[in-house]
Amino acid sequence: MALKSTPVVFGLMTRLSRRSFSTSKALASKPMTVRDALNQALDEEMARDERVFLLGEEVAQYDGAYKVSRGLWKKYGDKRVIDTPITEAGFAGIAVGAAFAGLRPICEFMTFNFSMQAIDHVINSAAKTFYMSAGTVPVPIVFRGPNGAASGVAAQHSQCFGAWYSHCPGLKVLMPYSSEDAKGLLKAAIRDPDPVVVLEDEIMYGVQFPMSDEALSNDFVIPIGKAKIERPGQHITLVCAGKATDTALQAANELAGNGIECEVINLRSLRPLDFETIAQSVAKTHHLVTVEQGWPQSGIGAEICARVMESPAFFELDAPAWRVTGADVPMPYARGLEALALPRPADVAAAARAVLGNRISQAAQQ
Amino acid sequence: MSKLIPNAAKFFAGSTITKTAAPVVTTSTSKYSTKSEATFEIKPYKLHKLEKGPATSATLTSEDALKIYEKLAVLRRIETASGNLYKEKIIRGFCHLYSGQEAVAVGMRAAMRDVDTVITAYRCHGWTHLMGVSVLGVLSELTGRRTGCSRGKGGSMHLYGRNFYGGNGIVGAQAPLGAGVALAHKYRGDGGVTFTLYGDGAANQGQLFEAYNMAKLWDLPCVFVCENNGYGMGTSVDRSSASTDYYSRGDYVPGIWVDGMDVIATREATRYAIDYCTSGKGPLVMEMETYRYSGHSMSDPGTSYRTRDEVQEVRQTRDPITSFKEKIISRELVTPDQLKEIDTKVRKEVDEATKQAKTEPEVGTEELSGDVYYNNLEPYIRGLHPDAPLQHCEVVARN
């Protein structure tokens, strides 16, 4: 058994390591909501490439069900911002067909819950065609929209598709957290020649984040497949994506008060998964907790744990890795129950403490 | 006698036709016909929400007749070869033959322009060839070899070519995809029309009606072509469809019923459809009534839900190739010899391609992980276990 960690002396760390909650280098910049960042990405990419167009339910005259496409119809007109009827299989198929023929559609699902009506076109039509055609039919399309649990909308409207879509080769799957993520990842997705699923989060749409000058530029693109270390730390690695990043950062903040320094890795991209960054972090912290809103079985955390098991990173662990996930139940409606079905900062903090307390050396002594 | 055209043949065979009654006899020593064109009557179209349909008679030149015959013959031959390869267990998995339905694709293709596009279902071998893929490209895809048009990675249902977007294994999925290709025509303003083909089985899929709706809302230049061959797998149209008037099932989308066994009819209807769609009127539904001789796929003998007599009767009375052959010979556009020459040439071409399709190797194992992505970003593609990583490779050149 390889135990490479130095025992953490929690007490000494207290207070010294307390740090403020920050996610960006450019704190001085003007804050921007995730919604506006997405809107800016759409606007810039439509201006940049005539082949790019947006279609979906209520994207044009209504300005977007969640106002992500606000103003774009007025600016680009009926040809490039297309309101569809409520007919997901149909319009997703139409979008994929247009991509076959060389356009660059952005297919908005009002929420990803409705993408299940169209999942055949995401998987069978979009993801597999380039391979099936031996590279002769590229499918440059973006499927985007809010994913995962909103608030008080119950089981059919509160589901994370991260595990579902990232299961499938041929797709790239992104999950932005901040405004910079949202803009840089969506722009990268639109420019990418492969089908990309961008899983946004309704609850994050209205949240403001600072935007660096770089992120405000027309050329700001975040590379697909690279995670971001939102917060460095040496005691435990928290791997998360999307809104779960917020949960993990809050937990890290809380734990810092107890002298536990978390390294928070915002995956940004679920497929490709930047395992290199995770492994490097685990080599430093020797402890791992994954945080996601989706269900546990066959989830993102399960994938990360499996990859750790299969790699030398396993030997870096001083304790079993844990997953913090959504509860393994359909989402209930009642406020109290709903709160119990999704990970909160306290749940992550408790898991981190348990993992740190479960160190194998201690377990062996018992 | 074989080198004589039919009327002359009758004459020499002791027919009572006199010389004067058979002026054609003057060319009796020629291999080639003298008539350069002939006009044919077409079985009346049925129209839905259209005042005027396609022309009910059409002129065919001798040259057209020969070209069309050759295409019909090559499609039939490809399927015969495919059936044999399947029985030899060289073609794996599914294999859906088009025999009996050739007049639909050949007539349509004859009317199509270079800019037009096609997407169809899994009964796609013939269409793929008509859209420009060689016989070898089709057959060696079916045998899974490197000369296949999808390098053996697609198989019989996933064939592609220029302006040809498959080959789709999911019943009905091609309907909105085709509408999307049509959207691209309109978006670019290139004047192209998309032909989206589906069977009577897929005609009941919900997404077809979704595609009709948006195609009409947005006036997409899309022709929805229902190849009604009578059976969705083993379920006859009467047992699957509350209305079997497929040409009218677009409701607000105008439609035409076409005799899909008559290649002249399918060509004329397609010309009409192109005119209709390029004039900005939006989509059209065309029902092509046809018949498939084989079972749904090679694993279906095709006899439990229909009788052998039924198949035989269609073969004898409505076969698209025999009936076309009789028409063009009797109207002296071609001679039997010319057609025999074509038959021989086609047989040779398909036989050679079949032989090569059996002997070509499969692509190298490195292509297992080839072209999963246009722009791969994974450091490696996972193989079967952690110690067997695969390298992604770009087999086709990227722009």
Short mmCIF file of N, CA and C in Angstrom, two decimals, chain A residues 7-161:
data_model
loop_
_atom_site.label_atom_id
_atom_site.label_comp_id
_atom_site.label_asym_id
_atom_site.label_seq_id
_atom_site.Cartn_x
_atom_site.Cartn_y
_atom_site.Cartn_z
N PRO A 7 0.62 13.41 6.85
CA PRO A 7 -0.58 13.60 7.68
C PRO A 7 -0.94 15.09 7.78
N VAL A 8 -2.18 15.33 7.59
CA VAL A 8 -2.62 16.73 7.60
C VAL A 8 -2.78 17.19 9.05
N VAL A 9 -2.12 18.23 9.32
CA VAL A 9 -2.25 18.78 10.67
C VAL A 9 -3.28 19.90 10.59
N PHE A 10 -4.50 19.49 10.78
CA PHE A 10 -5.59 20.43 10.52
C PHE A 10 -5.52 21.66 11.40
N GLY A 11 -5.22 21.45 12.66
CA GLY A 11 -5.27 22.57 13.59
C GLY A 11 -4.38 23.72 13.21
N LEU A 12 -3.19 23.39 12.75
CA LEU A 12 -2.24 24.44 12.42
C LEU A 12 -2.66 25.26 11.21
N MET A 13 -3.47 24.61 10.43
CA MET A 13 -3.86 25.28 9.19
C MET A 13 -4.95 26.31 9.42
N THR A 14 -5.67 26.12 10.47
CA THR A 14 -6.82 26.98 10.69
C THR A 14 -6.47 28.45 10.62
N ARG A 15 -7.32 29.16 10.07
CA ARG A 15 -7.21 30.61 9.91
C ARG A 15 -6.12 31.04 8.91
N LEU A 16 -4.98 30.37 8.95
CA LEU A 16 -3.92 30.77 8.02
C LEU A 16 -4.37 30.65 6.57
N SER A 17 -5.21 29.62 6.36
CA SER A 17 -5.54 29.32 4.98
C SER A 17 -6.89 29.87 4.53
N ARG A 18 -7.50 30.56 5.38
CA ARG A 18 -8.80 31.14 5.03
C ARG A 18 -8.64 32.05 3.82
N ARG A 19 -9.41 31.81 2.82
CA ARG A 19 -9.28 32.66 1.64
C ARG A 19 -10.65 33.09 1.14
N SER A 20 -10.63 34.13 0.41
CA SER A 20 -11.90 34.65 -0.09
C SER A 20 -12.38 33.81 -1.26
N PHE A 21 -13.68 33.91 -1.52
CA PHE A 21 -14.31 33.15 -2.59
C PHE A 21 -14.12 33.90 -3.90
N SER A 22 -13.26 33.38 -4.74
CA SER A 22 -13.07 34.06 -6.02
C SER A 22 -12.90 33.03 -7.12
N THR A 23 -13.31 33.40 -8.30
CA THR A 23 -13.27 32.44 -9.39
C THR A 23 -12.51 32.97 -10.59
N SER A 24 -12.05 34.19 -10.53
CA SER A 24 -11.42 34.75 -11.71
C SER A 24 -10.27 35.66 -11.30
N LYS A 25 -9.33 35.78 -12.22
CA LYS A 25 -8.19 36.64 -11.96
C LYS A 25 -8.59 38.11 -11.99
N ALA A 26 -9.54 38.42 -12.86
CA ALA A 26 -9.83 39.82 -13.11
C ALA A 26 -11.01 40.31 -12.30
N LEU A 27 -10.80 40.43 -11.03
CA LEU A 27 -11.89 40.85 -10.16
C LEU A 27 -12.36 42.26 -10.44
N ALA A 28 -11.50 43.01 -11.04
CA ALA A 28 -11.85 44.41 -11.28
C ALA A 28 -12.86 44.57 -12.41
N SER A 29 -12.95 43.57 -13.28
CA SER A 29 -13.81 43.70 -14.44
C SER A 29 -15.28 43.74 -14.07
N LYS A 30 -16.05 44.22 -15.01
CA LYS A 30 -17.48 44.35 -14.81
C LYS A 30 -18.11 42.97 -14.71
N PRO A 31 -18.98 42.77 -13.74
CA PRO A 31 -19.61 41.46 -13.67
C PRO A 31 -20.64 41.26 -14.79
N MET A 32 -20.84 40.02 -15.13
CA MET A 32 -21.80 39.70 -16.19
C MET A 32 -22.52 38.42 -15.78
N THR A 33 -23.81 38.35 -16.10
CA THR A 33 -24.53 37.11 -15.78
C THR A 33 -24.17 36.03 -16.79
N VAL A 34 -24.38 34.79 -16.36
CA VAL A 34 -24.16 33.66 -17.27
C VAL A 34 -25.05 33.81 -18.51
N ARG A 35 -26.27 34.27 -18.30
CA ARG A 35 -27.21 34.46 -19.40
C ARG A 35 -26.62 35.42 -20.44
N ASP A 36 -26.12 36.56 -19.96
CA ASP A 36 -25.57 37.54 -20.90
C ASP A 36 -24.30 37.03 -21.58
N ALA A 37 -23.55 36.24 -20.85
CA ALA A 37 -22.34 35.67 -21.45
C ALA A 37 -22.69 34.72 -22.59
N LEU A 38 -23.74 33.94 -22.37
CA LEU A 38 -24.19 33.02 -23.42
C LEU A 38 -24.72 33.81 -24.61
N ASN A 39 -25.47 34.84 -24.31
CA ASN A 39 -26.03 35.69 -25.36
C ASN A 39 -24.91 36.32 -26.18
N GLN A 40 -23.89 36.78 -25.50
CA GLN A 40 -22.76 37.39 -26.19
C GLN A 40 -22.05 36.37 -27.10
N ALA A 41 -21.93 35.16 -26.58
CA ALA A 41 -21.28 34.12 -27.38
C ALA A 41 -22.08 33.85 -28.65
N LEU A 42 -23.39 33.73 -28.50
CA LEU A 42 -24.24 33.47 -29.67
C LEU A 42 -24.12 34.62 -30.68
N ASP A 43 -24.22 35.82 -30.16
CA ASP A 43 -24.18 37.01 -31.01
C ASP A 43 -22.85 37.08 -31.77
N GLU A 44 -21.77 36.91 -31.06
CA GLU A 44 -20.45 37.02 -31.70
C GLU A 44 -20.24 35.95 -32.76
N GLU A 45 -20.68 34.73 -32.44
CA GLU A 45 -20.45 33.65 -33.41
C GLU A 45 -21.38 33.75 -34.61
N MET A 46 -22.57 34.29 -34.41
CA MET A 46 -23.46 34.50 -35.56
C MET A 46 -22.92 35.60 -36.45
N ALA A 47 -22.32 36.60 -35.82
CA ALA A 47 -21.73 37.69 -36.61
C ALA A 47 -20.50 37.18 -37.37
N ARG A 48 -19.82 36.24 -36.77
CA ARG A 48 -18.55 35.76 -37.34
C ARG A 48 -18.75 34.81 -38.51
N ASP A 49 -19.82 34.00 -38.45
CA ASP A 49 -19.98 32.93 -39.44
C ASP A 49 -21.43 32.89 -39.91
N GLU A 50 -21.61 33.17 -41.17
CA GLU A 50 -22.94 33.21 -41.79
C GLU A 50 -23.67 31.87 -41.70
N ARG A 51 -22.92 30.79 -41.58
CA ARG A 51 -23.55 29.46 -41.53
C ARG A 51 -24.18 29.15 -40.18
N VAL A 52 -23.85 29.94 -39.18
CA VAL A 52 -24.36 29.68 -37.82
C VAL A 52 -25.79 30.22 -37.71
N PHE A 53 -26.70 29.38 -37.25
CA PHE A 53 -28.05 29.86 -36.98
C PHE A 53 -28.60 29.15 -35.75
N LEU A 54 -29.61 29.76 -35.16
CA LEU A 54 -30.18 29.26 -33.92
C LEU A 54 -31.61 28.82 -34.17
N LEU A 55 -31.96 27.62 -33.72
CA LEU A 55 -33.36 27.25 -33.81
C LEU A 55 -33.79 26.54 -32.54
N GLY A 56 -35.05 26.65 -32.25
CA GLY A 56 -35.59 26.03 -31.04
C GLY A 56 -36.91 26.68 -30.69
N GLU A 57 -37.47 26.21 -29.58
CA GLU A 57 -38.76 26.74 -29.16
C GLU A 57 -38.57 28.11 -28.52
N GLU A 58 -39.29 29.09 -29.02
CA GLU A 58 -39.33 30.43 -28.41
C GLU A 58 -37.99 31.17 -28.44
N VAL A 59 -37.11 30.79 -29.35
CA VAL A 59 -35.81 31.47 -29.36
C VAL A 59 -35.87 32.84 -30.03
N ALA A 60 -36.89 33.06 -30.87
CA ALA A 60 -36.91 34.29 -31.67
C ALA A 60 -37.79 35.38 -31.04
N GLN A 61 -39.07 35.35 -31.38
CA GLN A 61 -39.92 36.48 -30.97
C GLN A 61 -40.09 36.60 -29.46
N TYR A 62 -40.08 35.48 -28.78
CA TYR A 62 -40.24 35.47 -27.33
C TYR A 62 -38.94 35.87 -26.65
N ASP A 63 -37.85 35.91 -27.42
CA ASP A 63 -36.51 36.26 -26.93
C ASP A 63 -35.86 35.14 -26.11
N GLY A 64 -36.38 33.93 -26.28
CA GLY A 64 -35.82 32.79 -25.52
C GLY A 64 -36.63 32.56 -24.27
N ALA A 65 -36.97 31.30 -24.01
CA ALA A 65 -37.78 30.98 -22.83
C ALA A 65 -37.07 31.47 -21.57
N TYR A 66 -35.71 31.43 -21.59
CA TYR A 66 -34.93 31.93 -20.46
C TYR A 66 -34.12 33.15 -20.86
N LYS A 67 -34.52 33.75 -21.98
CA LYS A 67 -33.94 35.03 -22.45
C LYS A 67 -32.45 34.92 -22.81
N VAL A 68 -32.01 33.75 -23.09
CA VAL A 68 -30.62 33.59 -23.49
C VAL A 68 -30.40 34.18 -24.89
N SER A 69 -31.44 34.09 -25.74
CA SER A 69 -31.29 34.60 -27.11
C SER A 69 -31.87 36.01 -27.27
N ARG A 70 -31.99 36.72 -26.20
CA ARG A 70 -32.61 38.05 -26.24
C ARG A 70 -31.96 38.95 -27.30
N GLY A 71 -32.80 39.53 -28.12
CA GLY A 71 -32.31 40.52 -29.09
C GLY A 71 -31.75 39.93 -30.38
N LEU A 72 -31.53 38.64 -30.41
CA LEU A 72 -30.87 38.07 -31.58
C LEU A 72 -31.80 38.03 -32.81
N TRP A 73 -33.07 37.77 -32.58
CA TRP A 73 -34.02 37.72 -33.70
C TRP A 73 -34.12 39.11 -34.35
N LYS A 74 -34.16 40.12 -33.49
CA LYS A 74 -34.25 41.48 -34.03
C LYS A 74 -33.01 41.79 -34.85
N LYS A 75 -31.89 41.28 -34.41
CA LYS A 75 -30.64 41.59 -35.08
C LYS A 75 -30.41 40.75 -36.34
N TYR A 76 -30.77 39.47 -36.25
CA TYR A 76 -30.41 38.56 -37.36
C TYR A 76 -31.59 38.10 -38.20
N GLY A 77 -32.80 38.32 -37.70
CA GLY A 77 -33.97 38.04 -38.53
C GLY A 77 -34.41 36.58 -38.55
N ASP A 78 -35.49 36.36 -39.31
CA ASP A 78 -36.15 35.05 -39.35
C ASP A 78 -35.25 33.94 -39.90
N LYS A 79 -34.38 34.32 -40.79
CA LYS A 79 -33.57 33.28 -41.42
C LYS A 79 -32.63 32.61 -40.42
N ARG A 80 -32.12 33.40 -39.49
CA ARG A 80 -31.05 32.87 -38.65
C ARG A 80 -31.45 32.64 -37.20
N VAL A 81 -32.62 33.09 -36.85
CA VAL A 81 -33.14 32.78 -35.50
C VAL A 81 -34.55 32.26 -35.70
N ILE A 82 -34.70 30.96 -35.58
CA ILE A 82 -35.91 30.29 -36.05
C ILE A 82 -36.71 29.72 -34.89
N ASP A 83 -37.93 30.24 -34.73
CA ASP A 83 -38.85 29.66 -33.76
C ASP A 83 -39.40 28.36 -34.32
N THR A 84 -39.30 27.29 -33.55
CA THR A 84 -39.87 26.02 -34.00
C THR A 84 -41.17 25.75 -33.25
N PRO A 85 -42.00 24.90 -33.82
CA PRO A 85 -43.11 24.39 -33.01
C PRO A 85 -42.56 23.47 -31.90
N ILE A 86 -43.44 23.04 -31.03
CA ILE A 86 -43.01 22.18 -29.91
C ILE A 86 -42.92 20.76 -30.44
N THR A 87 -41.77 20.44 -30.95
CA THR A 87 -41.66 19.22 -31.74
C THR A 87 -40.19 18.80 -31.78
N GLU A 88 -39.70 18.34 -30.61
CA GLU A 88 -38.25 18.16 -30.44
C GLU A 88 -37.63 17.18 -31.42
N ALA A 89 -38.27 16.02 -31.61
CA ALA A 89 -37.67 15.04 -32.52
C ALA A 89 -37.54 15.66 -33.90
N GLY A 90 -38.57 16.39 -34.30
CA GLY A 90 -38.57 17.00 -35.62
C GLY A 90 -37.51 18.07 -35.78
N PHE A 91 -37.48 19.04 -34.85
CA PHE A 91 -36.53 20.13 -35.10
C PHE A 91 -35.09 19.74 -34.79
N ALA A 92 -34.90 18.80 -33.88
CA ALA A 92 -33.52 18.32 -33.67
C ALA A 92 -33.05 17.60 -34.93
N GLY A 93 -33.94 16.82 -35.53
CA GLY A 93 -33.59 16.12 -36.77
C GLY A 93 -33.30 17.10 -37.89
N ILE A 94 -34.12 18.13 -37.98
CA ILE A 94 -33.90 19.16 -39.01
C ILE A 94 -32.55 19.84 -38.79
N ALA A 95 -32.24 20.13 -37.54
CA ALA A 95 -30.96 20.77 -37.25
C ALA A 95 -29.80 19.87 -37.66
N VAL A 96 -29.90 18.59 -37.35
CA VAL A 96 -28.82 17.67 -37.71
C VAL A 96 -28.71 17.56 -39.23
N GLY A 97 -29.84 17.50 -39.91
CA GLY A 97 -29.82 17.45 -41.38
C GLY A 97 -29.14 18.67 -41.97
N ALA A 98 -29.42 19.83 -41.40
CA ALA A 98 -28.77 21.06 -41.87
C ALA A 98 -27.26 21.00 -41.64
N ALA A 99 -26.86 20.38 -40.53
CA ALA A 99 -25.42 20.23 -40.27
C ALA A 99 -24.79 19.25 -41.26
N PHE A 100 -25.51 18.16 -41.58
CA PHE A 100 -25.02 17.25 -42.63
C PHE A 100 -24.67 18.05 -43.89
N ALA A 101 -25.57 18.99 -44.20
CA ALA A 101 -25.44 19.73 -45.45
C ALA A 101 -24.51 20.94 -45.33
N GLY A 102 -23.81 21.05 -44.21
CA GLY A 102 -22.74 22.04 -44.10
C GLY A 102 -23.06 23.31 -43.35
N LEU A 103 -24.29 23.45 -42.83
CA LEU A 103 -24.57 24.62 -41.99
C LEU A 103 -24.09 24.31 -40.56
N ARG A 104 -24.16 25.34 -39.71
CA ARG A 104 -23.70 25.16 -38.32
C ARG A 104 -24.81 25.54 -37.36
N PRO A 105 -25.77 24.64 -37.23
CA PRO A 105 -26.93 24.95 -36.39
C PRO A 105 -26.61 24.91 -34.90
N ILE A 106 -27.30 25.78 -34.18
CA ILE A 106 -27.33 25.71 -32.73
C ILE A 106 -28.76 25.34 -32.38
N CYS A 107 -28.94 24.17 -31.85
CA CYS A 107 -30.27 23.65 -31.56
C CYS A 107 -30.53 23.82 -30.07
N GLU A 108 -31.45 24.73 -29.76
CA GLU A 108 -31.75 24.96 -28.33
C GLU A 108 -32.88 24.05 -27.88
N PHE A 109 -32.64 23.32 -26.81
CA PHE A 109 -33.74 22.64 -26.13
C PHE A 109 -34.18 23.56 -25.00
N MET A 110 -35.47 23.80 -24.92
CA MET A 110 -35.96 24.73 -23.89
C MET A 110 -35.43 24.27 -22.53
N THR A 111 -35.48 22.98 -22.29
CA THR A 111 -34.64 22.38 -21.26
C THR A 111 -34.21 21.01 -21.79
N PHE A 112 -33.12 20.52 -21.24
CA PHE A 112 -32.63 19.24 -21.74
C PHE A 112 -33.57 18.08 -21.41
N ASN A 113 -34.49 18.33 -20.48
CA ASN A 113 -35.47 17.27 -20.20
C ASN A 113 -36.22 16.90 -21.46
N PHE A 114 -36.45 17.90 -22.31
CA PHE A 114 -37.21 17.65 -23.54
C PHE A 114 -36.34 17.03 -24.63
N SER A 115 -35.04 17.05 -24.41
CA SER A 115 -34.15 16.46 -25.42
C SER A 115 -34.33 14.95 -25.50
N MET A 116 -34.97 14.39 -24.48
CA MET A 116 -35.21 12.94 -24.54
C MET A 116 -36.16 12.59 -25.67
N GLN A 117 -37.02 13.55 -26.04
CA GLN A 117 -37.90 13.34 -27.20
C GLN A 117 -37.06 13.22 -28.47
N ALA A 118 -35.86 13.75 -28.42
CA ALA A 118 -35.03 13.87 -29.62
C ALA A 118 -33.71 13.15 -29.48
N ILE A 119 -33.58 12.34 -28.44
CA ILE A 119 -32.27 11.78 -28.14
C ILE A 119 -31.76 10.91 -29.29
N ASP A 120 -32.66 10.33 -30.04
CA ASP A 120 -32.23 9.53 -31.20
C ASP A 120 -31.42 10.37 -32.18
N HIS A 121 -31.84 11.61 -32.37
CA HIS A 121 -31.09 12.46 -33.31
C HIS A 121 -29.76 12.93 -32.72
N VAL A 122 -29.72 13.11 -31.39
CA VAL A 122 -28.45 13.50 -30.78
C VAL A 122 -27.46 12.34 -30.88
N ILE A 123 -27.92 11.15 -30.58
CA ILE A 123 -27.02 9.99 -30.54
C ILE A 123 -26.86 9.36 -31.93
N ASN A 124 -27.97 8.89 -32.47
CA ASN A 124 -27.86 8.11 -33.71
C ASN A 124 -27.57 8.98 -34.94
N SER A 125 -28.18 10.15 -35.00
CA SER A 125 -27.98 10.96 -36.19
C SER A 125 -26.74 11.85 -36.08
N ALA A 126 -26.54 12.50 -34.92
CA ALA A 126 -25.42 13.44 -34.82
C ALA A 126 -24.11 12.75 -34.45
N ALA A 127 -24.13 11.98 -33.37
CA ALA A 127 -22.86 11.48 -32.83
C ALA A 127 -22.21 10.41 -33.70
N LYS A 128 -23.01 9.62 -34.38
CA LYS A 128 -22.45 8.44 -35.05
C LYS A 128 -22.17 8.61 -36.53
N THR A 129 -22.73 9.65 -37.14
CA THR A 129 -22.67 9.71 -38.60
C THR A 129 -21.26 9.91 -39.13
N PHE A 130 -20.44 10.71 -38.46
CA PHE A 130 -19.09 10.93 -38.96
C PHE A 130 -18.33 9.61 -39.03
N TYR A 131 -18.48 8.81 -38.00
CA TYR A 131 -17.80 7.51 -37.97
C TYR A 131 -18.40 6.55 -39.01
N MET A 132 -19.73 6.48 -39.03
CA MET A 132 -20.40 5.54 -39.95
C MET A 132 -20.10 5.86 -41.41
N SER A 133 -19.86 7.14 -41.67
CA SER A 133 -19.61 7.54 -43.06
C SER A 133 -18.11 7.54 -43.34
N ALA A 134 -17.33 6.97 -42.44
CA ALA A 134 -15.87 6.95 -42.58
C ALA A 134 -15.33 8.35 -42.83
N GLY A 135 -15.87 9.29 -42.05
CA GLY A 135 -15.31 10.63 -42.11
C GLY A 135 -15.76 11.48 -43.27
N THR A 136 -16.80 11.06 -43.97
CA THR A 136 -17.22 11.86 -45.12
C THR A 136 -18.37 12.82 -44.80
N VAL A 137 -19.08 12.59 -43.71
CA VAL A 137 -20.19 13.49 -43.36
C VAL A 137 -19.97 14.07 -41.96
N PRO A 138 -19.28 15.20 -41.86
CA PRO A 138 -19.13 15.83 -40.54
C PRO A 138 -20.47 16.41 -40.06
N VAL A 139 -20.63 16.52 -38.75
CA VAL A 139 -21.89 17.03 -38.20
C VAL A 139 -21.60 18.16 -37.20
N PRO A 140 -21.34 19.34 -37.72
CA PRO A 140 -20.97 20.45 -36.83
C PRO A 140 -22.21 21.12 -36.23
N ILE A 141 -22.67 20.59 -35.13
CA ILE A 141 -23.91 21.10 -34.52
C ILE A 141 -23.70 21.30 -33.02
N VAL A 142 -24.43 22.25 -32.47
CA VAL A 142 -24.44 22.44 -31.01
C VAL A 142 -25.86 22.20 -30.51
N PHE A 143 -25.99 21.34 -29.51
CA PHE A 143 -27.25 21.20 -28.78
C PHE A 143 -27.05 21.89 -27.45
N ARG A 144 -27.89 22.86 -27.15
CA ARG A 144 -27.68 23.54 -25.87
C ARG A 144 -29.01 23.88 -25.21
N GLY A 145 -28.90 24.19 -23.92
CA GLY A 145 -30.08 24.57 -23.16
C GLY A 145 -29.82 24.27 -21.69
N PRO A 146 -30.78 24.67 -20.85
CA PRO A 146 -30.62 24.41 -19.42
C PRO A 146 -30.79 22.93 -19.10
N ASN A 147 -29.93 22.45 -18.23
CA ASN A 147 -29.88 21.04 -17.87
C ASN A 147 -30.03 20.93 -16.36
N GLY A 148 -30.46 19.78 -15.91
CA GLY A 148 -30.46 19.51 -14.47
C GLY A 148 -31.62 20.16 -13.75
N ALA A 149 -31.49 20.16 -12.43
CA ALA A 149 -32.61 20.58 -11.61
C ALA A 149 -32.76 22.10 -11.61
N ALA A 150 -33.97 22.55 -11.87
CA ALA A 150 -34.28 23.95 -11.60
C ALA A 150 -34.86 23.97 -10.18
N SER A 151 -35.84 24.79 -9.93
CA SER A 151 -36.35 24.90 -8.58
C SER A 151 -37.84 24.64 -8.58
N GLY A 152 -38.26 23.62 -7.81
CA GLY A 152 -39.68 23.36 -7.65
C GLY A 152 -40.40 22.90 -8.90
N VAL A 153 -39.69 22.23 -9.80
CA VAL A 153 -40.37 21.80 -11.03
C VAL A 153 -40.54 20.28 -11.11
N ALA A 154 -40.14 19.60 -10.06
CA ALA A 154 -40.42 18.16 -9.90
C ALA A 154 -39.71 17.26 -10.91
N ALA A 155 -40.11 16.00 -10.90
CA ALA A 155 -39.28 14.93 -11.48
C ALA A 155 -39.02 15.05 -12.98
N GLN A 156 -40.05 15.38 -13.76
CA GLN A 156 -39.84 15.35 -15.20
C GLN A 156 -38.99 16.52 -15.71
N HIS A 157 -38.86 17.55 -14.92
CA HIS A 157 -38.12 18.73 -15.34
C HIS A 157 -36.85 18.95 -14.54
N SER A 158 -36.37 17.94 -13.85
CA SER A 158 -35.21 18.13 -12.97
C SER A 158 -34.26 16.96 -13.12
N GLN A 159 -33.55 16.95 -14.21
CA GLN A 159 -32.71 15.78 -14.47
C GLN A 159 -31.42 16.24 -15.15
N CYS A 160 -30.32 15.65 -14.70
CA CYS A 160 -29.04 15.98 -15.32
C CYS A 160 -28.72 14.97 -16.42
N PHE A 161 -28.36 15.50 -17.58
CA PHE A 161 -28.03 14.63 -18.71
C PHE A 161 -26.52 14.49 -18.95
#
